[in-house]
Coordinates of N, CA and C in Angstrom, one line a residue:
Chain A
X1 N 0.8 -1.2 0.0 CA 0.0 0.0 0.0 C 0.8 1.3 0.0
X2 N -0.1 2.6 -0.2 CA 1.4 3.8 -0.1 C 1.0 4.1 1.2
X3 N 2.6 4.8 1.0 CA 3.4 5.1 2.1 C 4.0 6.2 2.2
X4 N 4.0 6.9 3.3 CA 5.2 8.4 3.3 C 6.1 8.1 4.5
X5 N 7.3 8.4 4.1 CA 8.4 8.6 5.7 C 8.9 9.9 5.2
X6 N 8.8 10.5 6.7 CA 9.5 11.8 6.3 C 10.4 12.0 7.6
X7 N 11.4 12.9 7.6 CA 12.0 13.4 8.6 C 11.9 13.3 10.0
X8 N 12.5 12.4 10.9 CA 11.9 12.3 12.4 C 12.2 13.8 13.1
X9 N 11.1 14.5 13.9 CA 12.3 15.5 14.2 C 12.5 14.7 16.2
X10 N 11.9 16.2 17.2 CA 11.7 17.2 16.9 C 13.4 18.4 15.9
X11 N 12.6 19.5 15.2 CA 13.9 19.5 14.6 C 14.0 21.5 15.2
X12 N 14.9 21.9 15.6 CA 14.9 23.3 16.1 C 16.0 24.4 15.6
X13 N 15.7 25.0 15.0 CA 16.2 26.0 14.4 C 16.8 27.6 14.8
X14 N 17.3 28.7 14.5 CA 17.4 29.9 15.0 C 17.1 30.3 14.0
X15 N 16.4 31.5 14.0 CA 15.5 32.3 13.0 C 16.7 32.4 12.5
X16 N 15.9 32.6 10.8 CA 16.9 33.0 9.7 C 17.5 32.0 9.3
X17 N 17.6 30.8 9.8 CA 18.5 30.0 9.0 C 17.5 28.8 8.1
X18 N 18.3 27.7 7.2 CA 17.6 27.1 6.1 C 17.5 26.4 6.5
X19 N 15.7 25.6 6.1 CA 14.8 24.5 6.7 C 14.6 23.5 5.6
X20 N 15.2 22.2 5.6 CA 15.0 21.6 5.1 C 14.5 20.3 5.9
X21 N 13.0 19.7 5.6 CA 12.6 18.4 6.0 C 12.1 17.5 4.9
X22 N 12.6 15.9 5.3 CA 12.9 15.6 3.9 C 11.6 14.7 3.9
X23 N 11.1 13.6 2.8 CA 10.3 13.3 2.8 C 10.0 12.4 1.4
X24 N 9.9 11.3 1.8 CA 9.8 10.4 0.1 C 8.6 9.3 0.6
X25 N 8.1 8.6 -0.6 CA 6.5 8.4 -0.8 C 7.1 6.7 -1.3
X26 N 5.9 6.1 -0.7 CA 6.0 4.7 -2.1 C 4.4 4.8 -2.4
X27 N 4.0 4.4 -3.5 CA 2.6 4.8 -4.3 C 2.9 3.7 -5.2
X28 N 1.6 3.2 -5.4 CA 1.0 2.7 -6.6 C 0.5 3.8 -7.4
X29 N 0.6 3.5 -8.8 CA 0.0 4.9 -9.3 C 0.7 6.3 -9.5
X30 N 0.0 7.2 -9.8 CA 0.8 8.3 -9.8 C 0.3 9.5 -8.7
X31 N 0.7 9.5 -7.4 CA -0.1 10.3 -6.6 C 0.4 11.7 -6.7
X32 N -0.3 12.1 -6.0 CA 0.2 14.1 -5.3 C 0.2 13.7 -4.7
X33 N 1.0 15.0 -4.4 CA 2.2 15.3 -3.0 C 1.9 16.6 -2.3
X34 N 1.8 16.4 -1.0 CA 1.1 17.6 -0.4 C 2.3 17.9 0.6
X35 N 2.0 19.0 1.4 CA 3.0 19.6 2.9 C 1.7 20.2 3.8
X36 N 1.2 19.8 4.9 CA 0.2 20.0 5.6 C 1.0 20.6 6.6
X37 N 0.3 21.9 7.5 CA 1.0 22.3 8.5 C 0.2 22.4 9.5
X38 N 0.6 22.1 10.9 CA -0.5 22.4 12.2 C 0.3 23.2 12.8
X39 N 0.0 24.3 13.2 CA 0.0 25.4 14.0 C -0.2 25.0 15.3
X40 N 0.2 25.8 16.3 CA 0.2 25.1 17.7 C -1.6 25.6 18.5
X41 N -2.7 24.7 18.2 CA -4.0 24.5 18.7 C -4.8 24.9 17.7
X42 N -4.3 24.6 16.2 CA -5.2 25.0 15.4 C -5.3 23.4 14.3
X43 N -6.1 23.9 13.9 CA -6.4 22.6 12.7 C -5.0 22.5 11.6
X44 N -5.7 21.4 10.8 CA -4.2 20.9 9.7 C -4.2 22.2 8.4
X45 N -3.7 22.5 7.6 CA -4.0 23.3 6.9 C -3.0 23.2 5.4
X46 N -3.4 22.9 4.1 CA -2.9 22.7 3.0 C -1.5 24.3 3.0
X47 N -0.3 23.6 2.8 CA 0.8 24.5 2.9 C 1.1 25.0 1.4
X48 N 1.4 23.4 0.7 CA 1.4 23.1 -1.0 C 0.8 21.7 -1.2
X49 N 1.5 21.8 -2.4 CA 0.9 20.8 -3.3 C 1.7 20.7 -4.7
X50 N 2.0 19.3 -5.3 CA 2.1 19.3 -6.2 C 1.7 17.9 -6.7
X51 N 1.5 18.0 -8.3 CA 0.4 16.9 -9.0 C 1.1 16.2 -9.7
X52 N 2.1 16.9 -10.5 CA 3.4 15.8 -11.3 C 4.5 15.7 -11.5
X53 N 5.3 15.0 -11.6 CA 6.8 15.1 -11.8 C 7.2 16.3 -12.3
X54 N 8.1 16.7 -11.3 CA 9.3 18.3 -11.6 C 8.4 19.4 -11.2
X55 N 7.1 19.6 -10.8 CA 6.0 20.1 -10.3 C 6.9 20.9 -9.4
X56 N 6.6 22.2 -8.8 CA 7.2 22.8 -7.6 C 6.1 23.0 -7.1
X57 N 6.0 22.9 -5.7 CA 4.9 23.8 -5.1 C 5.2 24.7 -4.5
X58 N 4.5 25.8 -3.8 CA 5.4 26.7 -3.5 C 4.3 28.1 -2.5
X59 N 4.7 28.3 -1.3 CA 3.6 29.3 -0.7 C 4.4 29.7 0.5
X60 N 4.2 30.7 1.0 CA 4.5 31.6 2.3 C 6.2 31.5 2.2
X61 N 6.9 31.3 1.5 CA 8.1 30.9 1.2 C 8.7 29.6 1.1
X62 N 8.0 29.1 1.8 CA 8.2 27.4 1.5 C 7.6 27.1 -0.1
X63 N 8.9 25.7 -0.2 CA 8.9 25.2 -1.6 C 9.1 23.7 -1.6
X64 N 8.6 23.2 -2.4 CA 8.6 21.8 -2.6 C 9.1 21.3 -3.9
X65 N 9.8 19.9 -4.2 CA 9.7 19.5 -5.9 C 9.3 18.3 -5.8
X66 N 8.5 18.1 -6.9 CA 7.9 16.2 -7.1 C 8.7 16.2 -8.0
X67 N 9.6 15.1 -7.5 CA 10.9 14.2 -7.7 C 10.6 12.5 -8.0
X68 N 10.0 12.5 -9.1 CA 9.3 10.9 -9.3 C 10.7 10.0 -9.2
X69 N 12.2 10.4 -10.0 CA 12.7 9.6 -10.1 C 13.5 9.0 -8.6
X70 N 13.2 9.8 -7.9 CA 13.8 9.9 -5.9 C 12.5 9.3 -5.3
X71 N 11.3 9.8 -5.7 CA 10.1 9.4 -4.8 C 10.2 10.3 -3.8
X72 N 10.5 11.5 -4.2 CA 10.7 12.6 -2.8 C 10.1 14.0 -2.9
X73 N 9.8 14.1 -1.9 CA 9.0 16.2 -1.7 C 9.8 16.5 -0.6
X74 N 10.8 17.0 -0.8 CA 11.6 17.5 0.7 C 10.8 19.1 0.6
X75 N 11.1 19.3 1.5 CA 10.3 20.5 2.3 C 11.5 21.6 2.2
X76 N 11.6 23.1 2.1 CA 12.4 23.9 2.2 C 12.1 25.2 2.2
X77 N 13.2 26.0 2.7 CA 12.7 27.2 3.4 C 13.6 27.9 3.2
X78 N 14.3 29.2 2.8 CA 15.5 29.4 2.8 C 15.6 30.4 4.3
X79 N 14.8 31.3 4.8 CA 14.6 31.5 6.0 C 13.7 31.5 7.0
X80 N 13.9 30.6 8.2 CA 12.6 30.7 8.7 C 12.4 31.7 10.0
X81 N 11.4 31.5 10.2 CA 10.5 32.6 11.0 C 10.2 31.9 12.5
X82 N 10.2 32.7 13.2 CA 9.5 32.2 14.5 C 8.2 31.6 14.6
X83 N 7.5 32.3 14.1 CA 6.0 31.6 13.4 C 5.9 30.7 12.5
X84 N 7.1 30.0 12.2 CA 6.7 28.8 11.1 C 7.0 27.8 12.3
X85 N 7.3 27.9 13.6 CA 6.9 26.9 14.5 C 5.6 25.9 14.4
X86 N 6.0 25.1 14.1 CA 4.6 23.9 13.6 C 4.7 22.6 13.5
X87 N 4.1 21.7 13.2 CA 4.3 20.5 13.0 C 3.9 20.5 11.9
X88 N 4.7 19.6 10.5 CA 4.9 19.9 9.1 C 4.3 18.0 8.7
X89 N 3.3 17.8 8.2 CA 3.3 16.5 7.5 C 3.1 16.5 6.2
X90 N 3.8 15.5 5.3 CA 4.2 15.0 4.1 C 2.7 14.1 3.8
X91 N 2.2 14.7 2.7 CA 1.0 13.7 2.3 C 1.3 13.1 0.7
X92 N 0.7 12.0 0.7 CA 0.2 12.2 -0.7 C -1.5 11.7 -1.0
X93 N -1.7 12.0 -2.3 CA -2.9 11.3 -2.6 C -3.2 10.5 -3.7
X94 N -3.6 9.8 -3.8 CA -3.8 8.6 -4.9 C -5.5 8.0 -5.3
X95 N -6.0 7.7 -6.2 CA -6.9 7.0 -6.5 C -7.5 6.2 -5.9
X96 N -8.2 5.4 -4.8 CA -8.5 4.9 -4.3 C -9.8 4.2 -4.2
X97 N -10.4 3.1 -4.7 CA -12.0 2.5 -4.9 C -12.9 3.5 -5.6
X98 N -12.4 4.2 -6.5 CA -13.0 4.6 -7.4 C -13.3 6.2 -7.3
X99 N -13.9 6.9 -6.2 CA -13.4 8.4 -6.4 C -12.5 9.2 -4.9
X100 N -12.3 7.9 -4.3 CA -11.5 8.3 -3.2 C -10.1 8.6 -3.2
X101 N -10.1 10.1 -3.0 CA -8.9 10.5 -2.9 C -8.3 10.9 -1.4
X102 N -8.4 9.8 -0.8 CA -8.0 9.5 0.4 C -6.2 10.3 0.9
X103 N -6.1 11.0 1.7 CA -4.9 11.2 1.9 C -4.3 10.3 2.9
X104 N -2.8 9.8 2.4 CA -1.8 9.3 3.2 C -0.9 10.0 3.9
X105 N -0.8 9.9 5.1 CA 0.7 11.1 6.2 C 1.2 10.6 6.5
X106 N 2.7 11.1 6.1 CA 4.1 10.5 7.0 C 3.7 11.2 9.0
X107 N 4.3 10.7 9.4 CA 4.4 11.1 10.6 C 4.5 11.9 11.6
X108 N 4.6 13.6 10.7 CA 4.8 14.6 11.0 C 5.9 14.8 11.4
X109 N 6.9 16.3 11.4 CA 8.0 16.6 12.1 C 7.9 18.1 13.0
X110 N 8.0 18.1 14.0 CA 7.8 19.0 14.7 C 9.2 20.1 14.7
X111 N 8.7 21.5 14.0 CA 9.5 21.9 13.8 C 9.9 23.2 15.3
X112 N 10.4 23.9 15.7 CA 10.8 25.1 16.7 C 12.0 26.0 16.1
X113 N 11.9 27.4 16.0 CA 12.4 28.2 15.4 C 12.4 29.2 16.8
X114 N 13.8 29.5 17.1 CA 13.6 30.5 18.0 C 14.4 31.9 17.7
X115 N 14.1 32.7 18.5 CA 15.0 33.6 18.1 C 16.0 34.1 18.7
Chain B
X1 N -16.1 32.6 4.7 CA -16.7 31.3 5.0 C -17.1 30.8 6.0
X2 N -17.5 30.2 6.1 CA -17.5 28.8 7.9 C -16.5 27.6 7.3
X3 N -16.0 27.4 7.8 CA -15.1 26.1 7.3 C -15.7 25.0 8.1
X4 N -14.5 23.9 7.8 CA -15.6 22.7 8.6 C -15.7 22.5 10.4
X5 N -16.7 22.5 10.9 CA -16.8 22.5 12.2 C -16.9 21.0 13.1
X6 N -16.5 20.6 14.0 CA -16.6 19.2 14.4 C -16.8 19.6 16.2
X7 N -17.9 19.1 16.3 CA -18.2 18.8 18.3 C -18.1 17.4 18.6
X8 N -17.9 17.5 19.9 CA -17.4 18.5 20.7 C -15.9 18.5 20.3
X9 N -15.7 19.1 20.5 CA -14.0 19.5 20.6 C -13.0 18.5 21.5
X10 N -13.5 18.3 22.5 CA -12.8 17.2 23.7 C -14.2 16.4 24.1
X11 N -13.9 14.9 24.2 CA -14.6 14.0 24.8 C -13.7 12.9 25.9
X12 N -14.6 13.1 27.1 CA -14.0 11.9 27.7 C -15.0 11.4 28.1
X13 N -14.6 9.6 28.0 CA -15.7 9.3 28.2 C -15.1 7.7 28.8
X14 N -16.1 6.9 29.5 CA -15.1 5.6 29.9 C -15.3 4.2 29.2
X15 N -14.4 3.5 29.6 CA -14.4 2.1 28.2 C -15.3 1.5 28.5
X16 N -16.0 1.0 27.7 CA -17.4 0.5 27.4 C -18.9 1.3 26.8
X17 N -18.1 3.1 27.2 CA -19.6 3.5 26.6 C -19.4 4.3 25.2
X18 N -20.3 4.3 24.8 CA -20.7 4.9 23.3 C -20.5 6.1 23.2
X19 N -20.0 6.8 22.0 CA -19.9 8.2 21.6 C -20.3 8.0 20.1
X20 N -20.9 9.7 19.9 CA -21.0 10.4 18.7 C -20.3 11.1 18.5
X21 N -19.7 11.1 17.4 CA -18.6 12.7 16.7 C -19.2 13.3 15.6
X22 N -19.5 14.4 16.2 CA -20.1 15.2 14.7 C -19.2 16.3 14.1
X23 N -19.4 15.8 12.6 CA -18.9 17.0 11.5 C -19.8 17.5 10.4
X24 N -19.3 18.7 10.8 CA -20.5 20.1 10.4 C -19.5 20.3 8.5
X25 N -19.4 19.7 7.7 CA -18.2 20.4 6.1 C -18.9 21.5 5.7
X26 N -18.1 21.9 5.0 CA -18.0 23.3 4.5 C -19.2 23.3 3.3
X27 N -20.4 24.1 3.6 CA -21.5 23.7 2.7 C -20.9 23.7 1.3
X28 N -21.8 23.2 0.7 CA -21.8 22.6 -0.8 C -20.6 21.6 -1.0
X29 N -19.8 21.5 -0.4 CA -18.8 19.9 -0.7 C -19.4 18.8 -0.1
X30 N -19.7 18.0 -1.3 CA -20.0 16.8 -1.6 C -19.3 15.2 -0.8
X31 N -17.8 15.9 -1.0 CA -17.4 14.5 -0.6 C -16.6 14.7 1.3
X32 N -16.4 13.8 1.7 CA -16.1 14.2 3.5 C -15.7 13.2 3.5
X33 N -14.6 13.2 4.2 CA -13.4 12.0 5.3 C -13.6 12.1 6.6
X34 N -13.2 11.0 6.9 CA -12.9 11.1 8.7 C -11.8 10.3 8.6
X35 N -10.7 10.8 9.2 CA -9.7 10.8 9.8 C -9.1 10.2 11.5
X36 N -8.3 9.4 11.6 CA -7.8 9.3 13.0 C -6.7 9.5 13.4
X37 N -6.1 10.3 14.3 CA -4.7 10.6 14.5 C -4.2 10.4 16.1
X38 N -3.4 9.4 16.4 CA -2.9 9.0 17.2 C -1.9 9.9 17.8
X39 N -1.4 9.9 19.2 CA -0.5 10.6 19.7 C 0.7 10.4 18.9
X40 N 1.6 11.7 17.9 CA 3.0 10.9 17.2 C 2.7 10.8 16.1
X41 N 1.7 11.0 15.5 CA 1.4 9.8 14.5 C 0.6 10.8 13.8
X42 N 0.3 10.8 12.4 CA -0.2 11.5 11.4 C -1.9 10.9 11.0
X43 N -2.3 11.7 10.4 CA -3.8 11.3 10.1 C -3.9 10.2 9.5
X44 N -4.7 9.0 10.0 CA -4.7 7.9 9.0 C -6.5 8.0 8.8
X45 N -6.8 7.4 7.1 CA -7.8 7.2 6.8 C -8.8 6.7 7.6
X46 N -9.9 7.1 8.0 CA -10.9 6.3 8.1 C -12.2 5.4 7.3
X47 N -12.7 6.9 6.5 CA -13.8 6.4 5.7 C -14.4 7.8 5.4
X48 N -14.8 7.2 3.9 CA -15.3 8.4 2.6 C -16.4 8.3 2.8
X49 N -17.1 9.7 2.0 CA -18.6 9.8 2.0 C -18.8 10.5 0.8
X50 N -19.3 10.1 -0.3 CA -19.7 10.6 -1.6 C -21.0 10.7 -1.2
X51 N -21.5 12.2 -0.8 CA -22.8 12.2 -0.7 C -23.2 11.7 0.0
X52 N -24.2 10.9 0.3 CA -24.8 10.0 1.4 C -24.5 9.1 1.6
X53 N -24.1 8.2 1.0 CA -23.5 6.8 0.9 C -21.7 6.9 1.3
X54 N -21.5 5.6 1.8 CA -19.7 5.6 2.3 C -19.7 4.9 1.5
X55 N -18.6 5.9 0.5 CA -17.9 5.0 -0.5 C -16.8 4.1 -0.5
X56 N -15.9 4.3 0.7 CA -15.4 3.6 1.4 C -14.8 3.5 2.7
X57 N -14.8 2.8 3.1 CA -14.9 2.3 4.6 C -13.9 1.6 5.0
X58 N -12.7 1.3 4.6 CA -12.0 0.5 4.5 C -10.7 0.5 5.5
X59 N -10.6 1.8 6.2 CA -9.8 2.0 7.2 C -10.7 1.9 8.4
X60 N -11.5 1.7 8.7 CA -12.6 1.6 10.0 C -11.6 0.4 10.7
X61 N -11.3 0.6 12.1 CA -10.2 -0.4 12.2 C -11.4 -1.6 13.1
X62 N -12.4 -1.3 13.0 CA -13.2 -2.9 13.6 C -14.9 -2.4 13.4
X63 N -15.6 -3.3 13.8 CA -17.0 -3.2 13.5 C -17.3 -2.3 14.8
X64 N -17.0 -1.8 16.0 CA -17.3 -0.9 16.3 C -17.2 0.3 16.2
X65 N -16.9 0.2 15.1 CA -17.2 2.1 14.5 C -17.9 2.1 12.9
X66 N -18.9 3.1 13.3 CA -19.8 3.5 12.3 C -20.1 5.0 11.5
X67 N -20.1 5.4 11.1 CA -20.6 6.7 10.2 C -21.4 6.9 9.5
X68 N -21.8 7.6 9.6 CA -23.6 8.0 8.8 C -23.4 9.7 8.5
X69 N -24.2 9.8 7.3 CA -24.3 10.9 6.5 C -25.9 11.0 5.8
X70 N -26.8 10.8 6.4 CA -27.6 10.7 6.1 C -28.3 11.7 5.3
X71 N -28.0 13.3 5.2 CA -29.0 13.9 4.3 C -27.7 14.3 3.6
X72 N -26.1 14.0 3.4 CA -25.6 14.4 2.4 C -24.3 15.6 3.1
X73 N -24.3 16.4 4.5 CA -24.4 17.1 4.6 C -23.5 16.8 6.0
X74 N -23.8 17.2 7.1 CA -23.6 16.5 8.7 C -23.3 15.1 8.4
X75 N -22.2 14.9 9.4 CA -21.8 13.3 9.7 C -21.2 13.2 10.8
X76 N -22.4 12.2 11.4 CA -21.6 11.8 12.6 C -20.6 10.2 12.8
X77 N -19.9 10.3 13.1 CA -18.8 9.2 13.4 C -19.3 8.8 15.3
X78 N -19.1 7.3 14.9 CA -20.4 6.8 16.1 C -19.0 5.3 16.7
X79 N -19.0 5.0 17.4 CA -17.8 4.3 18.1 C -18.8 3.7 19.7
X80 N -18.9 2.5 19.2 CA -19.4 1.7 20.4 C -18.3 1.0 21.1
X81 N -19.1 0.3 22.3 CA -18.2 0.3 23.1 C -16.5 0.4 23.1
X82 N -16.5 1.6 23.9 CA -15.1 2.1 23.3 C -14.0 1.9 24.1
X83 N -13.1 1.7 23.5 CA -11.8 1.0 24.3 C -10.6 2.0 24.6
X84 N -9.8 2.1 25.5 CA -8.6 3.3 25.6 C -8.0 2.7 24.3
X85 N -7.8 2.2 23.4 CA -6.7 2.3 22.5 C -7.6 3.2 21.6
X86 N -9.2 3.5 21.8 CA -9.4 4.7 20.3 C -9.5 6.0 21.2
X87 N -8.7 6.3 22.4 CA -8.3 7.5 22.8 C -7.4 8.0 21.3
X88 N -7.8 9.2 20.8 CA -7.0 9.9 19.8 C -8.0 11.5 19.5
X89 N -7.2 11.9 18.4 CA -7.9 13.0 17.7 C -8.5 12.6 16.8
X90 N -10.1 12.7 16.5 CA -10.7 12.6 15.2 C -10.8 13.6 14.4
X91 N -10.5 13.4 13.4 CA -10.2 14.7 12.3 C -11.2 14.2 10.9
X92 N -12.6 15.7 10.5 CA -13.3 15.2 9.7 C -12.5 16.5 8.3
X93 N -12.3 16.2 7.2 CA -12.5 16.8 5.7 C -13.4 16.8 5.2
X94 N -13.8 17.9 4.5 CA -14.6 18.0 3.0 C -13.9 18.6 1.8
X95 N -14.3 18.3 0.9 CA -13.6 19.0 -0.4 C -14.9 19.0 -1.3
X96 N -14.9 19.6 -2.3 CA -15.7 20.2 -3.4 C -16.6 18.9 -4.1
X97 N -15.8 18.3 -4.7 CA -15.4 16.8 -5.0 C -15.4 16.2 -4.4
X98 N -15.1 14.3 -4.9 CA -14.3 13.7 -4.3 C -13.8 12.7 -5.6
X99 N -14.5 13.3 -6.6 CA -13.9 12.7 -8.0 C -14.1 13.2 -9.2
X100 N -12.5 13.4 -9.5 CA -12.1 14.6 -10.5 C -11.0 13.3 -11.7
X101 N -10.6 14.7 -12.4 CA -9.6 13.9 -13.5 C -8.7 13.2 -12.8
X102 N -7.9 12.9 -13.8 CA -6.9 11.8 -14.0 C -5.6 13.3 -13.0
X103 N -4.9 13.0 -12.4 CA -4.2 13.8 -11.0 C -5.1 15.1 -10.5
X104 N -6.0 14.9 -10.5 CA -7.0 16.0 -10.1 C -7.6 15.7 -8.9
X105 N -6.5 16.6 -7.6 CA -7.2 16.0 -6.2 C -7.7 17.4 -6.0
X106 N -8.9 17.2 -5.5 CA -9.6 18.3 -4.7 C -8.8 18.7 -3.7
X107 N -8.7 19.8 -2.9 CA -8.4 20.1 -1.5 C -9.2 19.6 -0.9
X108 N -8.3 19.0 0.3 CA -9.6 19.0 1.4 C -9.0 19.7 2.4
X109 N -10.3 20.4 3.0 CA -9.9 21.0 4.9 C -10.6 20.4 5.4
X110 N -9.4 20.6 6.3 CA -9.8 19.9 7.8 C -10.8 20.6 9.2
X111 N -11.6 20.5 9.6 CA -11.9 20.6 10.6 C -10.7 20.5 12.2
X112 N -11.6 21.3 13.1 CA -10.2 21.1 14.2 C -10.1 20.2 15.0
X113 N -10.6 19.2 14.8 CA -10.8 17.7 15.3 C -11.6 17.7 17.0
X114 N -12.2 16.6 16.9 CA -12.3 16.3 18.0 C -11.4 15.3 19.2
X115 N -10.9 15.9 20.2 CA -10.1 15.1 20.9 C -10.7 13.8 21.9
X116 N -10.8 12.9 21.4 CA -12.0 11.5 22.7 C -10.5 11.1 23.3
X117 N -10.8 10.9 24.4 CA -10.3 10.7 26.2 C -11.1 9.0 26.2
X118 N -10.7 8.0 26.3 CA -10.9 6.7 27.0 C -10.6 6.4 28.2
X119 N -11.3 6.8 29.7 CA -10.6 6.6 31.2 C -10.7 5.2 31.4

């Protein structure tokens, strides 16, 4: 069945410096590839996305690439913020019994950025 | 908007007795998940709703858990006698959809889950 592993954290950072959390998929199929973020007491919330090979996704400064020939969406940031403190999960989505597009999560990585 | 809404927010409740989880999706989307997410651990599937009917069910991890959607709209996630190992966060989705083209995923959001307590 698919699968996502991504990055164990927790992982802690000093503002300003570069965030990279890594993250590779096994899929039957051709799935998307998401980055979900939880904020601390808030719901999950779509960060990016991307739908096909060499695809970037890309929002609030964070960037992603679907990397079919790696099976990877690493996560990156060139600087982070104190507010991007969150827990970051790796999804994908795939086809599933006919219009289910069920999402799969790696395990989340808990990120802390201080200043 | 109203996005999607889920009560109560925290349940506890003790092993053996029954709960309802209700999820309120974002009107007009068609399709709705429920979700379960363990301490550590990321959302795993529970079961689809195309409309009124569950299209699939296939993550439900035993015959004590049920889901109903009956006018299309509201769904409650129903869990009989309940045992501490389904202490977790329930987490319900809607999206617009639930079946599009060929790599054509809908978004879905999430609700802010409900937390159930097994003492």
């Amino acid at each position: 069945g698919d699968s996502v592993t991504q990055m164990e954290g927790p992982v802690t950072l000093s503002e300003e410096a570069f965030l990279t959390i890594n993250c590779t998929y096994t899929a039957t199929g051709y799935p998307s590839l998401f980055w979900y973020v939880q904020y601390p007491g808030e719901g999950l919330q779509l960060l990016l996305k991307a739908t096909k090979a060499d695809d970037k996704g890309s929002n609030k400064g964070f960037e992603a690439t679907y990397r079919k020939e790696t099976t990877s969406f690493h996560l990156e940031k060139g600087s982070v913020q104190v507010s991007d403190s969150a827990v970051y999960f790796c999804a994908l989505s795939s086809l599933s019994g006919g219009s289910n597009y069920k999402l799969t999560f790696g395990k989340g990585t808990l990120l802390t950025v201080n200043p | 908007g109203a996005g999607v809404s889920q009560t109560p927010s925290n349940k506890v409740t003790e092993k053996g007795k029954y709960v309802e989880l209700r999820c309120d999706p974002i009107s007009g989307h068609t399709a709705l998940y429920w979700y379960r997410q363990s301490l550590g651990q990321g959302p795993e599937f529970l079961i689809y709703f195309q409309g009124t009917g569950a299209a699939d069910d296939s993550g439900l991890p035993n015959d004590r858990f049920f889901a109903v959607r009956p006018e299309g709209s509201v769904s409650t996630l129903k869990i009989q006698r309940t045992e501490r190992g389904d202490s977790a966060v329930y987490l319900c989705a809607s999206s617009l959809r639930g079946q599009g083209g060929w790599r054509d995923p809908y978004e879905q959001y999430f609700g802010p889950g409900t937390r159930l307590t097994v003492t």
